[in-house]
XYZ file of C-alpha atoms in Angstrom:
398
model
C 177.830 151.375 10.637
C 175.135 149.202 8.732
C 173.678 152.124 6.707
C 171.210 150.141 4.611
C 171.619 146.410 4.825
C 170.796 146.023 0.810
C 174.310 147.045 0.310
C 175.686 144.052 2.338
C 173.613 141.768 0.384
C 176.261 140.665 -2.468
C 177.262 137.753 -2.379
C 180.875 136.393 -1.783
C 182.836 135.120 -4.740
C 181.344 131.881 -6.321
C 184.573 129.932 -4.761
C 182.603 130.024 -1.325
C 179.127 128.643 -3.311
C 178.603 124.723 -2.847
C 175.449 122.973 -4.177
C 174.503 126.191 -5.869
C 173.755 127.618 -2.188
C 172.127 131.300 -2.957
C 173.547 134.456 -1.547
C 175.880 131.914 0.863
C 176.926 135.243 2.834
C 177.572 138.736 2.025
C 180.854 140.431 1.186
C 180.988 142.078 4.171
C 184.062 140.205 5.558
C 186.228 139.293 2.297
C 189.859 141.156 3.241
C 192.487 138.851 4.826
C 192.208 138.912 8.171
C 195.456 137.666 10.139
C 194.541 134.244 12.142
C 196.046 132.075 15.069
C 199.211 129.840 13.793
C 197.398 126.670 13.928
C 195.193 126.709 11.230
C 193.478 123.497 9.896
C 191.062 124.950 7.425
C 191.614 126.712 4.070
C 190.250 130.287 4.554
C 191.543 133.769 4.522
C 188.342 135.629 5.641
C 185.333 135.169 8.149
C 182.855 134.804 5.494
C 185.265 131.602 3.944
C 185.887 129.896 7.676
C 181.769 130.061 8.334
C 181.289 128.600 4.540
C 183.559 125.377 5.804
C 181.423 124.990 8.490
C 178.260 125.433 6.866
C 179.678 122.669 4.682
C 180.092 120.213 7.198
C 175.759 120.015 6.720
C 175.491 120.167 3.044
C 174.124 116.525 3.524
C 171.401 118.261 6.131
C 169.345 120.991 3.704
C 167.120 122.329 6.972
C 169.994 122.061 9.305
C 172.114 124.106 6.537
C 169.150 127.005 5.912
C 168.957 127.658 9.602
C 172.840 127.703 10.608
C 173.450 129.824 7.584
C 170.693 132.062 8.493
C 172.145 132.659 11.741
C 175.926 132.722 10.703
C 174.801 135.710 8.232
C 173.050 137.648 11.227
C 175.860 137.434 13.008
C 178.047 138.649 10.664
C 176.187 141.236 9.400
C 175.864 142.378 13.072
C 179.641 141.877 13.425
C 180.066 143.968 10.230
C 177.828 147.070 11.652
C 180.216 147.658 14.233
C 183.465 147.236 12.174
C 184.166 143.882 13.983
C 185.178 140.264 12.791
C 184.643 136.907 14.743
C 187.670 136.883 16.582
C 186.956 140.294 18.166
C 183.502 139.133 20.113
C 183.699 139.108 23.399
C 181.105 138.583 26.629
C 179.929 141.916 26.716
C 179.218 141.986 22.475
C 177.499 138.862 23.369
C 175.268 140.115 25.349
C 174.636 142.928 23.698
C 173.785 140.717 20.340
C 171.409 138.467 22.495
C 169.692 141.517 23.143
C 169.442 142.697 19.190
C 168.493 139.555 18.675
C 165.196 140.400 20.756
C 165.198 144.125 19.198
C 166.969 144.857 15.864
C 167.577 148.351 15.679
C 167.392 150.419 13.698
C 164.040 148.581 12.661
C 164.346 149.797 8.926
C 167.313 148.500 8.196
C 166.780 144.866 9.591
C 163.722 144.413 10.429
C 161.257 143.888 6.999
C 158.925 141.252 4.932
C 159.593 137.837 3.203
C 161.743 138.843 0.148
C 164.361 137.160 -1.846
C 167.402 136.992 -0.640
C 168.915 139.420 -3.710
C 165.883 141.475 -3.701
C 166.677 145.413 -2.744
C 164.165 144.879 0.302
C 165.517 141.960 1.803
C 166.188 142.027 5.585
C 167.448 139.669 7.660
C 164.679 139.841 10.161
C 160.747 139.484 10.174
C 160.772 140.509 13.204
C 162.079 140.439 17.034
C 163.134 136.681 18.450
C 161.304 134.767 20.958
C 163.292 133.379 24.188
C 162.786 130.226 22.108
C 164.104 131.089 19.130
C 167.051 132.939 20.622
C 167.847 130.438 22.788
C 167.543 128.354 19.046
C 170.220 130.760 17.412
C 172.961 131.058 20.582
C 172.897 127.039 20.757
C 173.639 127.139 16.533
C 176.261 130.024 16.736
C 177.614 128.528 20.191
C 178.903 125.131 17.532
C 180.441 127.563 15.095
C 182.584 128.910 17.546
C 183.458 125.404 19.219
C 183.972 124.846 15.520
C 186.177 127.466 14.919
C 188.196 126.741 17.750
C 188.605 123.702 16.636
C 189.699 124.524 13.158
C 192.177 127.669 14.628
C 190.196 130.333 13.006
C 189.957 131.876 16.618
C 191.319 131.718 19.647
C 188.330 131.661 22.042
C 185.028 130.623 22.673
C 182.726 133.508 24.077
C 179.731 131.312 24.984
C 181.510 128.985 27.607
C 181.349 131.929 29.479
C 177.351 132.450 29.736
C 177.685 130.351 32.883
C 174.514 131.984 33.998
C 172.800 131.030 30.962
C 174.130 127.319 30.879
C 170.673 125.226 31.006
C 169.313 127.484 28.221
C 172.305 126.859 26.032
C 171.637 123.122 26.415
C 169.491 121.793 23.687
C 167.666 119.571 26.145
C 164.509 121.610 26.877
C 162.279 120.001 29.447
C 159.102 118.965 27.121
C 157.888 119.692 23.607
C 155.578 122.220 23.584
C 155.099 122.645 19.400
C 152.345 120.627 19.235
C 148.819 120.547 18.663
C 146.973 118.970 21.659
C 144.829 115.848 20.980
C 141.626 118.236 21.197
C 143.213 120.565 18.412
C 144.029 117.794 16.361
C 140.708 116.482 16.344
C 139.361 119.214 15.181
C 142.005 119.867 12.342
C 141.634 116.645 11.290
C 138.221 117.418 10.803
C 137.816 119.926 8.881
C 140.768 118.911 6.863
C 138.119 116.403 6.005
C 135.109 118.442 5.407
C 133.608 118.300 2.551
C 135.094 121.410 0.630
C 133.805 124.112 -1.892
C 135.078 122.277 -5.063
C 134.526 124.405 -8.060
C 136.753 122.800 -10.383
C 139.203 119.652 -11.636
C 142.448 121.518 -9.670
C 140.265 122.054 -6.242
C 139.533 118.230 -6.042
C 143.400 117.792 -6.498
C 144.814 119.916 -4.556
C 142.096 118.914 -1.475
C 143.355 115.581 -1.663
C 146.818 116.659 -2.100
C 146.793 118.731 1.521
C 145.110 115.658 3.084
C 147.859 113.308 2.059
C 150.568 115.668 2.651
C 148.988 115.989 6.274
C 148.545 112.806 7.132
C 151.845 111.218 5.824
C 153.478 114.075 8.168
C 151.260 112.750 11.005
C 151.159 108.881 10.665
C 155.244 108.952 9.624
C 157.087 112.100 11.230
C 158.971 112.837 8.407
C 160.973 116.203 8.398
C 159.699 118.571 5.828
C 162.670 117.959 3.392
C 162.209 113.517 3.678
C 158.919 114.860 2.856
C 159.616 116.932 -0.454
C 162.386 114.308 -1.491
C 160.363 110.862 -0.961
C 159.810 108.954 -3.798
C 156.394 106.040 -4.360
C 159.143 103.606 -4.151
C 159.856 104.449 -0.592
C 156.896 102.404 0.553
C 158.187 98.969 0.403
C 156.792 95.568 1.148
C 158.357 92.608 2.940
C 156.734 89.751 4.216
C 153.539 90.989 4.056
C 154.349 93.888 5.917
C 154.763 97.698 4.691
C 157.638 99.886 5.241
C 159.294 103.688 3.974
C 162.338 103.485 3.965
C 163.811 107.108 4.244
C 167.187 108.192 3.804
C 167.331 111.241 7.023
C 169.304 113.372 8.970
C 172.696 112.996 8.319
C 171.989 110.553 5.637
C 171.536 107.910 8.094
C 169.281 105.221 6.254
C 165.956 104.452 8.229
C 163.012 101.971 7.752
C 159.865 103.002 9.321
C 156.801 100.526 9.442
C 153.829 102.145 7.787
C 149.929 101.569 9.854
C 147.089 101.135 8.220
C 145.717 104.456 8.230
C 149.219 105.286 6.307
C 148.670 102.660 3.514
C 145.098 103.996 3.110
C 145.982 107.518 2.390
C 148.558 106.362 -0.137
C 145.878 104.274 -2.021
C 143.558 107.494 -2.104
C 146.463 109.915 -2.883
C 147.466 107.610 -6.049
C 143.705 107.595 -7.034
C 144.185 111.438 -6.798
C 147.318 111.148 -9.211
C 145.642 108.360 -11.402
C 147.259 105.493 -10.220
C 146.039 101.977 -8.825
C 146.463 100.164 -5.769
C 149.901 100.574 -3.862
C 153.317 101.265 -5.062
C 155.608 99.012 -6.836
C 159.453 98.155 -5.732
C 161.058 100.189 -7.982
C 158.213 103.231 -8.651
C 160.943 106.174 -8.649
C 158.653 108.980 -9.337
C 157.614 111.660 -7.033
C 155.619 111.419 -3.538
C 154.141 114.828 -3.453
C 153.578 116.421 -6.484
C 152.728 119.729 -8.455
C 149.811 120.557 -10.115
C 150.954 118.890 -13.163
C 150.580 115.728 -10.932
C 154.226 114.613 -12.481
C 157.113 116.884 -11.067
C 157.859 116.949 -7.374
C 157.666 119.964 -5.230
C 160.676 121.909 -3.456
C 160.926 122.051 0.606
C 160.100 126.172 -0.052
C 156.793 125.214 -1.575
C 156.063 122.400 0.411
C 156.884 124.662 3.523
C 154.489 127.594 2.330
C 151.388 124.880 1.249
C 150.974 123.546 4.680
C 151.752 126.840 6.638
C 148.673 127.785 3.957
C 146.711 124.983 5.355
C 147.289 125.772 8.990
C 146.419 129.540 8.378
C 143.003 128.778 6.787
C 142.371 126.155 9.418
C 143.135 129.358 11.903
C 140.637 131.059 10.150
C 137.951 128.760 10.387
C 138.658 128.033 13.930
C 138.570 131.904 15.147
C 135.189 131.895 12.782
C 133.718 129.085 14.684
C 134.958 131.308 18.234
C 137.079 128.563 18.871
C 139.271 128.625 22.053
C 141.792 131.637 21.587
C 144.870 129.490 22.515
C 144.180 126.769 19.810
C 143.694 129.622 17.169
C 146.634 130.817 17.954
C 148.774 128.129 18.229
C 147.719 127.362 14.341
C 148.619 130.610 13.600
C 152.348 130.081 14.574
C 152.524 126.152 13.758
C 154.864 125.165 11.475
C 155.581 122.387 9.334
C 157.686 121.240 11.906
C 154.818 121.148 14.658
C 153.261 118.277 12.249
C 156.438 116.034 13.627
C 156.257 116.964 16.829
C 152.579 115.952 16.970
C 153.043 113.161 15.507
C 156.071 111.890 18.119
C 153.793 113.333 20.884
C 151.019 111.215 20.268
C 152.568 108.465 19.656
C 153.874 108.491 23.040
C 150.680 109.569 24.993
C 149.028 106.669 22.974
C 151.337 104.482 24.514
C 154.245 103.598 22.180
C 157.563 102.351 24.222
C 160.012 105.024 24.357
C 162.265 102.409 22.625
C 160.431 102.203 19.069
C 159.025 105.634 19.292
C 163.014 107.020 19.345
C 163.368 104.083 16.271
C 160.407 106.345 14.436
C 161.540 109.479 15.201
C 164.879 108.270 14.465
C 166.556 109.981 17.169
C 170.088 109.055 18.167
C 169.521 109.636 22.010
C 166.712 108.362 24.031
C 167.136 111.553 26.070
C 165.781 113.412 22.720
C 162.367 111.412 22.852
C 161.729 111.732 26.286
C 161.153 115.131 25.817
C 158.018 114.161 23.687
C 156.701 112.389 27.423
C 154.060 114.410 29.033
C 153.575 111.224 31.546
C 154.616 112.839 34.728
C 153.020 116.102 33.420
C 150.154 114.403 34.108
C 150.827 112.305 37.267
C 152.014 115.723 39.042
C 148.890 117.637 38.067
C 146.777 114.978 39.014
C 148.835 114.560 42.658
C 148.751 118.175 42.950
C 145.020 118.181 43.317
C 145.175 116.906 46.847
C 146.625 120.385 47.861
C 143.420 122.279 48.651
C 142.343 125.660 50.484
C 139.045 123.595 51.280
C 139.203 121.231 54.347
C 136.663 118.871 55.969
C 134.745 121.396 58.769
C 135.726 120.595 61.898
C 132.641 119.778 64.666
C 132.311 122.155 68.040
C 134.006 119.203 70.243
C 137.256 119.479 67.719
C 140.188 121.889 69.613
C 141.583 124.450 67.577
């Protein structure tokens, strides 16, 4: 059994390490563990066939946080129960999609943000939602196609979850991370507000949170484009500005930048000391630290606007806002700022064609989950269902 997780937490031999990735997995899994003949990867343990997966997204930092935060729940749940990847089966699926929902015993996995070395680190803050568990089959549901794939095993438990096939599809209907247009206005707003400034750093860092907000908005960058963008990625041609953003999969994008966008850049660089708009060749930090030279991590940039979101939760709740929009700030994410940003795009009226261009989505089918269109047409047609009916006069038959 587990005992106390802590003890799992080594790390596996520096061989498996890539990039410098941190505490890639833990030891749990090192021995040899005999594998089908047909092997295609170089591995002799479970731990060393997930770390050639996780490689196949070292271009993809986000992508390769959250698989390798799943992988190393898995295993560690594998590893509790004296079992390796080749050994799960239906029934330990479903009985990890339910852990998933409860981990138990809550001492030992269940705990606070800590480092991933420190003694108290757990692999949980707390129980999944349907959402995020659907999240973490769908991830561990490619590293066993993977596997497959690669002969590490044999089998593929999830094609089995036949009942569960249209949550294992990562096509959910709609978006639903978003703020709503009414939300939004208000955030926007007192993003705006004129704020408490006490000293040289408050003035900085309240234009710092506006930029970093409204390049998320006007853009839809991920958070690590974000962190990783450069002054030079704002590029002119023919009179017409651009970013140019190297994304997901290191695909190479160019984005056309509105007004609004070019506005906020002026104001930022007024912020850092700097005139007018960038130059071709300005390769020096976006979003900066307080030093207003070095750059910021995706970590920091990830904990500054969940700050923002959290006072702005705050304020709302203090103002008796509507419960719903309080709490939807309270569990917005970075993330949410892209997803609001795609969302109104589209409600605005932006053809599904250049809005998947912006979002830089490979499938059309991936931005039409940001249309809330016949949302609305149904709701509206719906209305003509009523309990009330025109009264009938005396001479009517029944």
């Amino acid at each position: 059994m587990l005992g106390e997780v802590a003890k799992l937490q080594e790390p596996a031999s520096k061989g498996l390490e890539r990039e410098n990735w941190p505490g890639l997995l833990p030891r749990f899994s090192l021995l040899d563990t005999p594998r089908i003949d047909a092997q295609l990867i170089d591995a002799k343990n479970d731990v060393e066939a997930v770390a050639a997966w996780l490689r196949e997204y070292q271009d993809s930092p986000q992508t390769l946080k959250s698989y390798r935060r799943e992988a190393e729940r898995l295993l560690l749940w594998l590893s509790s129960h004296n079992q390796s990847l080749c050994d799960m089966n239906r029934e330990m699926l479903r009985q990890y999609e339910a852990f998933l929902e409860d981990p138990q015993p809550a001492q030992q996995w269940v705990g606070v943000s800590k480092p991933r070395h420190h003694s108290q680190w757990r692999p949980f803050r707390g129980g999944l939602s349907p959402a995020s568990r659907r999240q973490s089959l769908i991830i561990l549901q490619g590293l066993y196609s993977w596997l497959v794939e690669a002969g590490w095993v044999d089998r593929n438990p999830f094609v089995l979850m036949r009942d569960k096939a249209r949550r294992l599809s990562n096509q959910a209907p709609t978006i639903e991370r978003y703020l709503e247009r009414d939300l939004w206005g208000w955030f926007w707003q007192w993003l705006n507000a004129p704020a408490k400034i006490a000293s040289e750093r408050d003035v900085y860092e309240h234009a710092r949170r506006r930029f970093i907000v409204s390049f998320a908005y006007l853009l839809a960058p991920r958070i690590s484009e974000m962190a990783s963008a450069q002054m030079g990625d704002f590029q002119e041609t023919e009179g017409r500005w651009w970013w140019v953003v190297v994304g997901k999969g290191s695909k190479l994008a160019r984005i056309p930048a509105p007004d609004d966008m070019l506005e906020c850049l002026i104001e930022w660089r007024q912020a850092l000391e700097l005139k007018g708009l960038p130059s071709y060749h300005e390769s020096t930090p976006l979003i900066r630290a307080l030093d207003k030279r070095r750059g910021i991590s995706d970590n920091q940039l990830y904990r500054l606007i969940k700050g923002v979101f959290s006072e702005a939760a705050d304020a709302l709740e203090a103002q008796n806002g509507k419960p719903a929009y309080v709490g939807a700030l309270r569990r917005a994410t970075p993330h949410w700022l892209r997803h609001t940003a795609i969302t109104h795009q589209a409600q605005s009226g932006v053809s599904l064609r250049y809005l998947a261009e912006s979002a830089r989505h490979s499938k059309l089918d991936t931005t039409s989950r940001y249309l809330h269109t016949e949302d609305n047409e149904w709701h509206h047609e719906q209305q003509r269902h009523r309990l009330k009916t025109d009264p009938k006069t005396p001479a009517d038959p029944l």
